[in-house]
Amino acid sequence: MKTIPKLIRRFVGILLLSFLLLLFLNFLLLSICVKGQASNLSPWQTAQEVAQALQQDHTGYHLPQDLAQELQLHQVWAILIDNTTLQVIWHTDPLPEGVPLSYSIADIASLTQGYVHDYPTFPGRAGDNLVVLGYPQDSFWKHMWPSWDYDFIAHLPRNLLLVLALNLILVCLIYVTANSRLLRSIKPIVCGIQALSTKEAVYIRETGLLSELSLAINRASEILQSQERQLRKRDTARANWIAGVSHDIRTPLSMVMGYAAQLRDDAQLPSQVCQKAAVIVSQSQRMGNLIQDLNLASRLEYNMQPIHPQPENLVAIARQVVVDFMNLDPEGRHPIVWETEETLAFCPVHVDRNLISRAVSNLIQNCIRHNEKGCTIHVQVTSKDQDCLVEVADDGTGATEEQIMRLNSAPHYMSCQENTTLQQHGLGLLIVKQVIAAHGGSTQIGRSVYGGMSVRLTLPRR
């Protein structure tokens, strides 16, 4: 059962991918936020620039016009504290109310770290004096006591990775726990679907998150089982009907053949009557053969024909069939050429000798039946890798590519397409296919190198 582990691996993979994607997006958003704040990370640098740009003349201190406009644009005020008196000796206008003009050493220590009346301040050195920039109250948050435990900072990367790993484990546990119920519901459904393909009866408890799907599978199983029972019932009825009709026809047919044979051999009757009686005997024998073929095909199709495989020599079986047909053709209208190499005297197979003989006999008979004006029949037995092959070919009328394709793909001897009057019997070739398939082999129909038909039988070597 590989479906459930595969499904779990898929869920875990999606979870890991989601976690990595979320982590990447977080870092990306953090980078964007940091980049957006980059322009606001320069107040210390701005304070130093103001301190360096501040100039003194006989009228006092002056700030360049562009820098003063930039401070005004950002609503930043500036003061200059004298190093000796600790008094404000210069400031920008307007100076916010509440900003003191006199400072103590403690005040200076405080403003360099934090705020003046909630204004975040940033100092810059102007010679021996101190320049202080004050930004809007809600523009910056300053960490007043930037001191950390040394071990905490030293082990921070390891601790961050540990926290991330714990978070990942926790997320996986939550995800698996949340989906375990779904997985428990999916497992019987997957098993039920796989069982449907093998025509097994399926019943899934109609509970859980996927109860509607379970109900649909149960109904599908009931429909398939019902159809299977109907098919078996129909096939059994058809097989019984064929066997019954064949049995019922056999007795009157034997009587017809017996009386017709007596008339044929009666010297007192006119020759024309004897000839007609001979035709009746011949056609009655043909009907008998058709009935036997129909019974055999039906038994093979429904696995009712007992097969008794034994170790046999395929070369000997085919040679005996060829000899029997040669003896039945004294006029030589259908000569048979034995093309098996002399070095191949033994090709071991595990088969039912009577059925294989019947298959080869049907192929030769098929060549004779479709070439009434005569043809040469070529029979060859070969050994290839792990298979033994028998090929029966002729130089007769042959068949079109469409006919050959239809013969190779004919699904059933009683099947038809659109016109119910055009039944595709083909009992001879059908029996050949069924016999070879029952022995684990294959049948291939095609065009022979001599211009006619060719049928190749492949059987596994013993």
Short mmCIF file of C-alpha atoms in Angstrom, two decimals:
data_model
loop_
_atom_site.label_atom_id
_atom_site.label_comp_id
_atom_site.label_asym_id
_atom_site.label_seq_id
_atom_site.Cartn_x
_atom_site.Cartn_y
_atom_site.Cartn_z
CA MET A 1 0.00 0.00 0.00
CA LYS A 2 2.14 2.85 -1.30
CA THR A 3 -0.56 5.48 -1.69
CA ILE A 4 -0.89 6.53 1.97
CA PRO A 5 2.88 6.99 2.61
CA LYS A 6 3.09 8.86 -0.67
CA LEU A 7 0.23 11.09 0.42
CA ILE A 8 1.88 11.72 3.79
CA ARG A 9 5.17 12.58 2.09
CA ARG A 10 3.29 14.97 -0.14
CA PHE A 11 1.68 16.67 2.86
CA VAL A 12 5.02 16.95 4.67
CA GLY A 13 6.67 18.26 1.52
CA ILE A 14 3.99 20.91 1.10
CA LEU A 15 4.41 21.82 4.77
CA LEU A 16 8.18 22.20 4.47
CA LEU A 17 7.83 24.16 1.27
CA SER A 18 5.26 26.42 2.91
CA PHE A 19 7.55 26.93 5.90
CA LEU A 20 10.53 27.82 3.70
CA LEU A 21 8.39 30.10 1.56
CA LEU A 22 7.01 31.81 4.65
CA LEU A 23 10.52 32.22 6.05
CA PHE A 24 11.70 33.71 2.76
CA LEU A 25 8.76 36.10 2.63
CA ASN A 26 9.44 37.19 6.22
CA PHE A 27 13.06 37.95 5.42
CA LEU A 28 11.98 39.76 2.27
CA LEU A 29 9.46 41.89 4.16
CA LEU A 30 12.03 42.59 6.87
CA SER A 31 14.52 43.69 4.22
CA ILE A 32 11.93 45.98 2.68
CA CYS A 33 11.10 47.47 6.06
CA VAL A 34 14.78 47.97 6.90
CA LYS A 35 15.37 49.54 3.52
CA GLY A 36 12.43 51.85 4.09
CA GLN A 37 13.93 52.93 7.38
CA ALA A 38 17.40 53.48 5.93
CA SER A 39 16.75 57.14 5.33
CA ASN A 40 15.79 57.54 8.99
CA LEU A 41 18.92 55.87 10.30
CA SER A 42 21.11 58.96 9.76
CA PRO A 43 20.24 61.38 12.62
CA TRP A 44 23.64 60.83 14.22
CA GLN A 45 25.33 61.59 10.93
CA THR A 46 23.09 64.61 10.38
CA ALA A 47 23.97 65.93 13.85
CA GLN A 48 27.68 65.68 13.04
CA GLU A 49 27.16 67.41 9.67
CA VAL A 50 25.32 70.26 11.37
CA ALA A 51 28.11 70.56 13.94
CA GLN A 52 30.75 70.75 11.20
CA ALA A 53 28.71 73.12 9.02
CA LEU A 54 27.96 75.54 11.85
CA GLN A 55 30.05 78.68 11.34
CA GLN A 56 30.78 81.58 13.67
CA ASP A 57 31.44 85.22 12.77
CA HIS A 58 31.25 88.57 14.57
CA THR A 59 27.45 88.43 14.56
CA GLY A 60 27.20 84.90 15.97
CA TYR A 61 26.66 81.38 14.67
CA HIS A 62 25.17 80.62 11.22
CA LEU A 63 24.01 77.42 9.50
CA PRO A 64 24.14 77.05 5.70
CA GLN A 65 20.82 77.75 4.03
CA ASP A 66 20.35 74.30 2.44
CA LEU A 67 21.03 72.46 5.69
CA ALA A 68 18.75 74.79 7.59
CA GLN A 69 15.95 74.15 5.09
CA GLU A 70 16.43 70.39 5.40
CA LEU A 71 16.11 70.61 9.19
CA GLN A 72 13.01 72.75 8.86
CA LEU A 73 11.52 70.34 6.32
CA HIS A 74 11.82 67.45 8.78
CA GLN A 75 10.71 69.60 11.74
CA VAL A 76 14.09 69.19 13.43
CA TRP A 77 15.35 71.79 15.89
CA ALA A 78 19.01 72.31 16.85
CA ILE A 79 20.85 73.89 19.77
CA LEU A 80 24.53 74.58 20.53
CA ILE A 81 25.63 74.14 24.16
CA ASP A 82 28.74 75.94 25.33
CA ASN A 83 31.36 73.68 26.81
CA THR A 84 32.27 76.11 29.62
CA THR A 85 28.97 77.61 30.73
CA LEU A 86 26.69 74.71 29.67
CA GLN A 87 24.35 77.35 28.26
CA VAL A 88 22.64 77.35 24.85
CA ILE A 89 24.54 79.90 22.78
CA TRP A 90 22.69 79.22 19.48
CA HIS A 91 19.50 77.55 18.36
CA THR A 92 17.22 77.30 15.33
CA ASP A 93 13.91 79.07 15.16
CA PRO A 94 11.36 78.30 16.22
CA LEU A 95 12.55 76.38 19.27
CA PRO A 96 9.79 74.17 20.80
CA GLU A 97 8.39 75.34 24.11
CA GLY A 98 9.86 73.55 27.07
CA VAL A 99 13.30 72.95 25.60
CA PRO A 100 15.70 74.24 28.28
CA LEU A 101 18.44 76.78 27.48
CA SER A 102 20.66 75.72 30.36
CA TYR A 103 21.97 72.25 31.11
CA SER A 104 23.87 70.37 33.72
CA ILE A 105 26.33 67.60 33.12
CA ALA A 106 23.63 65.07 34.11
CA ASP A 107 21.21 66.62 31.61
CA ILE A 108 23.79 66.34 28.85
CA ALA A 109 24.48 62.72 29.75
CA SER A 110 20.74 62.03 29.60
CA LEU A 111 20.06 63.76 26.30
CA THR A 112 22.94 62.03 24.56
CA GLN A 113 21.27 58.73 25.41
CA GLY A 114 17.62 59.57 25.17
CA TYR A 115 15.22 62.48 25.04
CA VAL A 116 14.63 66.11 25.93
CA HIS A 117 10.96 66.60 26.82
CA ASP A 118 10.12 63.49 24.76
CA TYR A 119 12.04 64.77 21.75
CA PRO A 120 14.58 62.14 20.63
CA THR A 121 17.93 63.92 20.61
CA PHE A 122 21.18 63.22 18.75
CA PRO A 123 24.44 65.04 19.62
CA GLY A 124 27.32 66.13 17.42
CA ARG A 125 30.67 67.66 18.39
CA ALA A 126 31.42 71.21 17.23
CA GLY A 127 34.93 71.84 18.50
CA ASP A 128 34.67 71.91 22.29
CA ASN A 129 30.96 72.64 22.14
CA LEU A 130 28.02 70.29 21.66
CA VAL A 131 25.37 70.42 18.94
CA VAL A 132 22.09 68.70 19.77
CA LEU A 133 19.38 67.89 17.18
CA GLY A 134 15.86 67.26 18.38
CA TYR A 135 13.50 65.26 16.16
CA PRO A 136 9.69 65.10 16.33
CA GLN A 137 8.43 63.20 19.35
CA ASP A 138 7.06 60.21 17.39
CA SER A 139 9.86 59.90 14.85
CA PHE A 140 12.35 57.65 16.70
CA TRP A 141 12.39 55.17 19.54
CA LYS A 142 15.72 55.19 21.41
CA HIS A 143 17.05 52.34 23.47
CA MET A 144 18.13 54.02 26.68
CA TRP A 145 20.21 51.21 28.15
CA PRO A 146 21.88 49.33 25.27
CA SER A 147 23.61 46.67 27.32
CA TRP A 148 23.26 42.87 26.84
CA ASP A 149 24.59 39.81 28.56
CA TYR A 150 27.73 38.69 26.75
CA ASP A 151 26.76 35.00 26.61
CA PHE A 152 23.37 35.92 25.19
CA ILE A 153 24.94 37.83 22.30
CA ALA A 154 27.68 35.21 21.77
CA HIS A 155 25.17 32.33 21.49
CA LEU A 156 22.50 34.29 19.65
CA PRO A 157 22.94 32.55 16.21
CA ARG A 158 22.74 29.11 17.80
CA ASN A 159 19.73 30.09 19.87
CA LEU A 160 17.96 31.54 16.82
CA LEU A 161 18.50 28.33 14.86
CA LEU A 162 17.27 26.30 17.82
CA VAL A 163 14.14 28.43 18.10
CA LEU A 164 13.49 28.06 14.36
CA ALA A 165 13.92 24.26 14.60
CA LEU A 166 11.55 24.07 17.56
CA ASN A 167 9.04 26.20 15.68
CA LEU A 168 9.29 23.93 12.65
CA ILE A 169 8.79 20.80 14.77
CA LEU A 170 5.83 22.39 16.52
CA VAL A 171 4.26 23.42 13.22
CA CYS A 172 4.76 19.90 11.82
CA LEU A 173 3.15 18.34 14.88
CA ILE A 174 0.20 20.69 14.65
CA TYR A 175 -0.12 20.04 10.91
CA VAL A 176 0.07 16.25 11.22
CA THR A 177 -2.34 16.22 14.14
CA ALA A 178 -4.79 18.40 12.27
CA ASN A 179 -4.61 16.20 9.16
CA SER A 180 -4.45 12.79 10.83
CA ARG A 181 -8.22 12.57 10.78
CA LEU A 182 -8.24 13.36 7.09
CA LEU A 183 -5.57 10.73 6.44
CA ARG A 184 -7.56 8.14 8.37
CA SER A 185 -10.55 8.95 6.18
CA ILE A 186 -8.52 8.78 2.98
CA LYS A 187 -6.92 5.37 3.62
CA PRO A 188 -10.10 3.22 3.34
CA ILE A 189 -11.22 5.27 0.33
CA VAL A 190 -7.92 4.63 -1.48
CA CYS A 191 -8.15 0.92 -0.63
CA GLY A 192 -11.75 0.86 -1.88
CA ILE A 193 -10.85 2.48 -5.20
CA GLN A 194 -8.02 -0.02 -5.71
CA ALA A 195 -10.38 -2.89 -4.90
CA LEU A 196 -12.91 -1.62 -7.45
CA SER A 197 -10.37 -2.15 -10.22
CA THR A 198 -10.14 -5.84 -9.27
CA LYS A 199 -13.95 -6.23 -9.20
CA GLU A 200 -13.95 -6.97 -5.48
CA ALA A 201 -16.92 -6.11 -3.29
CA VAL A 202 -16.23 -2.88 -1.41
CA TYR A 203 -17.85 -1.38 1.66
CA ILE A 204 -16.50 1.74 3.38
CA ARG A 205 -17.94 3.15 6.58
CA GLU A 206 -19.81 6.29 5.63
CA THR A 207 -18.41 8.47 8.41
CA GLY A 208 -15.80 11.17 8.72
CA LEU A 209 -14.91 14.14 6.58
CA LEU A 210 -15.24 12.20 3.31
CA SER A 211 -18.49 10.37 4.05
CA GLU A 212 -20.09 11.49 0.77
CA LEU A 213 -17.19 10.05 -1.21
CA SER A 214 -17.44 6.80 0.76
CA LEU A 215 -21.14 6.62 -0.04
CA ALA A 216 -20.44 7.12 -3.76
CA ILE A 217 -17.78 4.35 -3.74
CA ASN A 218 -20.16 1.96 -1.97
CA ARG A 219 -22.84 2.63 -4.56
CA ALA A 220 -20.37 2.16 -7.40
CA SER A 221 -19.30 -1.17 -5.87
CA GLU A 222 -22.91 -2.31 -5.63
CA ILE A 223 -23.52 -1.40 -9.27
CA LEU A 224 -20.35 -3.20 -10.43
CA GLN A 225 -21.18 -6.30 -8.39
CA SER A 226 -24.70 -6.33 -9.80
CA GLN A 227 -23.37 -6.01 -13.34
CA GLU A 228 -20.82 -8.75 -12.67
CA ARG A 229 -23.53 -11.10 -11.42
CA GLN A 230 -25.67 -10.35 -14.46
CA LEU A 231 -22.73 -10.95 -16.81
CA ARG A 232 -21.91 -14.26 -15.14
CA LYS A 233 -25.53 -15.25 -15.29
CA ARG A 234 -25.77 -14.30 -18.95
CA ASP A 235 -22.52 -16.06 -19.85
CA THR A 236 -23.59 -19.19 -18.00
CA ALA A 237 -26.94 -19.13 -19.77
CA ARG A 238 -25.25 -18.69 -23.14
CA ALA A 239 -22.79 -21.51 -22.50
CA ASN A 240 -25.60 -23.80 -21.35
CA TRP A 241 -27.69 -22.84 -24.36
CA ILE A 242 -24.84 -23.60 -26.75
CA ALA A 243 -24.18 -26.94 -25.07
CA GLY A 244 -27.90 -27.84 -25.06
CA VAL A 245 -28.51 -26.86 -28.67
CA SER A 246 -25.39 -28.72 -29.78
CA HIS A 247 -26.53 -31.82 -27.96
CA ASP A 248 -30.05 -31.58 -29.38
CA ILE A 249 -28.78 -31.09 -32.94
CA ARG A 250 -26.26 -33.91 -32.79
CA THR A 251 -28.86 -36.75 -32.77
CA PRO A 252 -31.02 -35.63 -35.73
CA LEU A 253 -27.88 -34.65 -37.63
CA SER A 254 -26.49 -38.15 -37.15
CA MET A 255 -29.74 -39.59 -38.53
CA VAL A 256 -29.60 -37.26 -41.53
CA MET A 257 -26.00 -38.24 -42.22
CA GLY A 258 -26.80 -41.96 -41.84
CA TYR A 259 -29.75 -41.95 -44.20
CA ALA A 260 -27.93 -39.70 -46.67
CA ALA A 261 -24.96 -42.06 -46.66
CA GLN A 262 -27.24 -44.99 -47.40
CA LEU A 263 -28.78 -43.13 -50.32
CA ARG A 264 -25.33 -42.15 -51.57
CA ASP A 265 -24.15 -45.75 -51.55
CA ASP A 266 -27.38 -47.25 -52.99
CA ALA A 267 -26.46 -48.53 -56.48
CA GLN A 268 -30.14 -48.79 -57.50
CA LEU A 269 -30.68 -45.03 -57.33
CA PRO A 270 -29.92 -42.72 -60.23
CA SER A 271 -26.47 -41.11 -60.18
CA GLN A 272 -27.96 -37.61 -59.74
CA VAL A 273 -29.74 -38.72 -56.57
CA CYS A 274 -26.52 -40.29 -55.26
CA GLN A 275 -24.62 -37.08 -55.94
CA LYS A 276 -27.22 -35.02 -54.06
CA ALA A 277 -27.04 -37.49 -51.18
CA ALA A 278 -23.23 -37.13 -51.18
CA VAL A 279 -23.63 -33.34 -50.93
CA ILE A 280 -25.99 -33.82 -47.98
CA VAL A 281 -23.41 -36.05 -46.27
CA SER A 282 -20.63 -33.55 -46.92
CA GLN A 283 -22.60 -30.57 -45.62
CA SER A 284 -23.82 -32.56 -42.64
CA GLN A 285 -20.22 -33.36 -41.75
CA ARG A 286 -19.44 -29.69 -42.06
CA MET A 287 -22.31 -28.85 -39.74
CA GLY A 288 -21.00 -31.41 -37.26
CA ASN A 289 -17.55 -29.86 -37.36
CA LEU A 290 -19.06 -26.38 -36.80
CA ILE A 291 -20.97 -27.69 -33.78
CA GLN A 292 -17.78 -29.19 -32.36
CA ASP A 293 -15.91 -25.92 -32.94
CA LEU A 294 -18.72 -23.94 -31.30
CA ASN A 295 -18.67 -26.19 -28.25
CA LEU A 296 -14.88 -26.07 -27.97
CA ALA A 297 -14.77 -22.27 -28.35
CA SER A 298 -17.46 -21.87 -25.70
CA ARG A 299 -15.67 -24.17 -23.25
CA LEU A 300 -12.34 -22.43 -23.79
CA GLU A 301 -13.88 -18.99 -23.34
CA TYR A 302 -15.51 -19.86 -20.02
CA ASN A 303 -12.59 -22.03 -18.82
CA MET A 304 -14.76 -25.15 -19.01
CA GLN A 305 -12.39 -27.07 -21.27
CA PRO A 306 -10.02 -29.24 -19.19
CA ILE A 307 -6.40 -28.79 -20.24
CA HIS A 308 -3.91 -31.54 -19.47
CA PRO A 309 -0.45 -30.17 -20.25
CA GLN A 310 2.39 -32.64 -20.59
CA PRO A 311 6.00 -32.34 -21.74
CA GLU A 312 5.81 -32.58 -25.54
CA ASN A 313 7.91 -32.02 -28.63
CA LEU A 314 6.34 -29.25 -30.71
CA VAL A 315 8.22 -30.38 -33.82
CA ALA A 316 6.69 -33.87 -33.58
CA ILE A 317 3.18 -32.49 -33.01
CA ALA A 318 3.30 -30.19 -36.05
CA ARG A 319 4.91 -32.89 -38.24
CA GLN A 320 2.15 -35.39 -37.40
CA VAL A 321 -0.57 -32.88 -38.32
CA VAL A 322 1.17 -32.16 -41.63
CA VAL A 323 1.43 -35.89 -42.43
CA ASP A 324 -2.27 -36.42 -41.70
CA PHE A 325 -3.27 -33.64 -44.09
CA MET A 326 -0.95 -34.96 -46.79
CA ASN A 327 -2.70 -38.31 -46.60
CA LEU A 328 -6.09 -36.59 -47.01
CA ASP A 329 -5.01 -34.78 -50.18
CA PRO A 330 -4.11 -37.47 -52.74
CA GLU A 331 -4.87 -35.12 -55.65
CA GLY A 332 -2.24 -32.61 -54.43
CA ARG A 333 -4.44 -29.53 -54.77
CA HIS A 334 -3.06 -28.17 -51.50
CA PRO A 335 0.53 -29.40 -51.18
CA ILE A 336 2.23 -28.82 -47.84
CA VAL A 337 5.91 -27.87 -47.64
CA TRP A 338 7.69 -28.79 -44.40
CA GLU A 339 10.27 -26.02 -43.94
CA THR A 340 11.57 -26.85 -40.46
CA GLU A 341 15.35 -27.11 -40.35
CA GLU A 342 16.67 -30.65 -40.08
CA THR A 343 18.91 -29.64 -37.18
CA LEU A 344 15.80 -28.76 -35.12
CA ALA A 345 14.48 -32.16 -34.14
CA PHE A 346 13.27 -31.24 -30.67
CA CYS A 347 11.53 -28.14 -29.30
CA PRO A 348 10.27 -28.84 -25.75
CA VAL A 349 6.94 -27.38 -24.65
CA HIS A 350 4.47 -28.08 -21.84
CA VAL A 351 1.11 -28.36 -23.63
CA ASP A 352 -2.02 -30.38 -24.17
CA ARG A 353 -1.09 -32.36 -27.29
CA ASN A 354 -4.66 -32.73 -28.59
CA LEU A 355 -5.43 -29.01 -28.30
CA ILE A 356 -2.18 -27.92 -29.96
CA SER A 357 -2.78 -30.43 -32.75
CA ARG A 358 -6.27 -29.01 -33.17
CA ALA A 359 -4.84 -25.46 -33.39
CA VAL A 360 -2.28 -26.35 -36.09
CA SER A 361 -4.92 -28.40 -37.91
CA ASN A 362 -7.31 -25.43 -37.89
CA LEU A 363 -4.65 -23.22 -39.46
CA ILE A 364 -4.01 -25.68 -42.30
CA GLN A 365 -7.73 -26.23 -42.76
CA ASN A 366 -8.20 -22.45 -42.89
CA CYS A 367 -5.70 -22.23 -45.77
CA ILE A 368 -7.57 -24.98 -47.65
CA ARG A 369 -11.03 -23.52 -47.01
CA HIS A 370 -10.13 -20.04 -48.30
CA ASN A 371 -8.23 -21.28 -51.35
CA GLU A 372 -10.57 -23.73 -53.06
CA LYS A 373 -8.66 -23.46 -56.33
CA GLY A 374 -5.53 -24.69 -54.63
CA CYS A 375 -2.44 -23.24 -52.94
CA THR A 376 0.85 -24.28 -51.43
CA ILE A 377 0.95 -24.38 -47.64
CA HIS A 378 4.24 -23.80 -45.79
CA VAL A 379 4.67 -25.07 -42.23
CA GLN A 380 7.72 -24.19 -40.18
CA VAL A 381 8.77 -24.77 -36.56
CA THR A 382 11.54 -22.58 -35.14
CA SER A 383 13.16 -22.01 -31.77
CA LYS A 384 13.88 -18.45 -30.65
CA ASP A 385 15.26 -17.48 -27.25
CA GLN A 386 12.81 -18.93 -24.70
CA ASP A 387 10.00 -19.63 -27.19
CA CYS A 388 8.97 -22.25 -29.71
CA LEU A 389 7.18 -20.97 -32.82
CA VAL A 390 4.93 -22.61 -35.40
CA GLU A 391 4.15 -20.66 -38.57
CA VAL A 392 1.57 -21.72 -41.16
CA ALA A 393 1.59 -19.65 -44.36
CA ASP A 394 0.25 -20.00 -47.90
CA ASP A 395 0.55 -18.36 -51.31
CA GLY A 396 -3.21 -18.06 -51.82
CA THR A 397 -5.57 -15.09 -52.08
CA GLY A 398 -4.52 -13.61 -48.75
CA ALA A 399 -6.35 -10.74 -47.05
CA THR A 400 -6.31 -6.94 -46.93
CA GLU A 401 -4.58 -5.00 -44.17
CA GLU A 402 -7.96 -4.06 -42.74
CA GLN A 403 -9.06 -7.69 -42.61
CA ILE A 404 -5.78 -8.72 -40.96
CA MET A 405 -6.15 -5.99 -38.37
CA ARG A 406 -9.73 -7.09 -37.68
CA LEU A 407 -8.64 -10.73 -37.29
CA ASN A 408 -5.91 -9.75 -34.84
CA SER A 409 -8.24 -7.60 -32.73
CA ALA A 410 -11.52 -9.58 -32.96
CA PRO A 411 -12.68 -9.66 -29.31
CA HIS A 412 -15.30 -12.40 -29.53
CA TYR A 413 -16.49 -14.97 -32.00
CA MET A 414 -20.10 -13.87 -31.50
CA SER A 415 -19.38 -10.14 -31.53
CA CYS A 416 -20.81 -7.76 -34.07
CA GLN A 417 -20.55 -4.07 -34.79
CA GLU A 418 -23.48 -2.07 -36.16
CA ASN A 419 -25.29 -4.65 -38.26
CA THR A 420 -26.54 -7.58 -36.18
CA THR A 421 -26.79 -9.72 -39.31
CA LEU A 422 -23.02 -9.59 -39.87
CA GLN A 423 -21.82 -11.80 -37.01
CA GLN A 424 -18.06 -12.29 -36.88
CA HIS A 425 -17.86 -16.03 -36.23
CA GLY A 426 -14.31 -16.98 -37.27
CA LEU A 427 -14.44 -20.09 -35.07
CA GLY A 428 -11.32 -21.67 -36.55
CA LEU A 429 -8.97 -18.79 -35.80
CA LEU A 430 -10.76 -18.03 -32.53
CA ILE A 431 -10.13 -21.56 -31.28
CA VAL A 432 -6.47 -21.22 -32.27
CA LYS A 433 -6.16 -17.98 -30.27
CA GLN A 434 -7.93 -19.47 -27.26
CA VAL A 435 -5.86 -22.63 -27.24
CA ILE A 436 -2.56 -20.74 -27.51
CA ALA A 437 -3.64 -18.19 -24.88
CA ALA A 438 -4.61 -20.99 -22.51
CA HIS A 439 -1.03 -22.26 -22.78
CA GLY A 440 0.49 -18.83 -22.09
CA GLY A 441 1.39 -18.11 -25.71
CA SER A 442 0.39 -15.62 -28.40
CA THR A 443 -1.02 -15.62 -31.94
CA GLN A 444 -0.01 -13.22 -34.68
CA ILE A 445 -1.86 -13.01 -38.02
CA GLY A 446 -0.26 -11.27 -40.99
CA ARG A 447 0.72 -11.39 -44.62
CA SER A 448 3.09 -14.18 -45.64
CA VAL A 449 6.23 -13.76 -47.71
CA TYR A 450 4.57 -15.99 -50.32
CA GLY A 451 1.72 -13.54 -50.93
CA GLY A 452 -1.02 -15.16 -48.89
CA MET A 453 -1.87 -15.38 -45.21
CA SER A 454 0.49 -16.20 -42.36
CA VAL A 455 -0.31 -17.19 -38.78
CA ARG A 456 2.47 -17.50 -36.20
CA LEU A 457 1.96 -19.33 -32.90
CA THR A 458 4.36 -18.63 -30.04
CA LEU A 459 4.61 -20.99 -27.07
CA PRO A 460 7.04 -20.78 -24.11
CA ARG A 461 9.76 -23.40 -24.00
CA ARG A 462 9.60 -25.90 -21.21
#
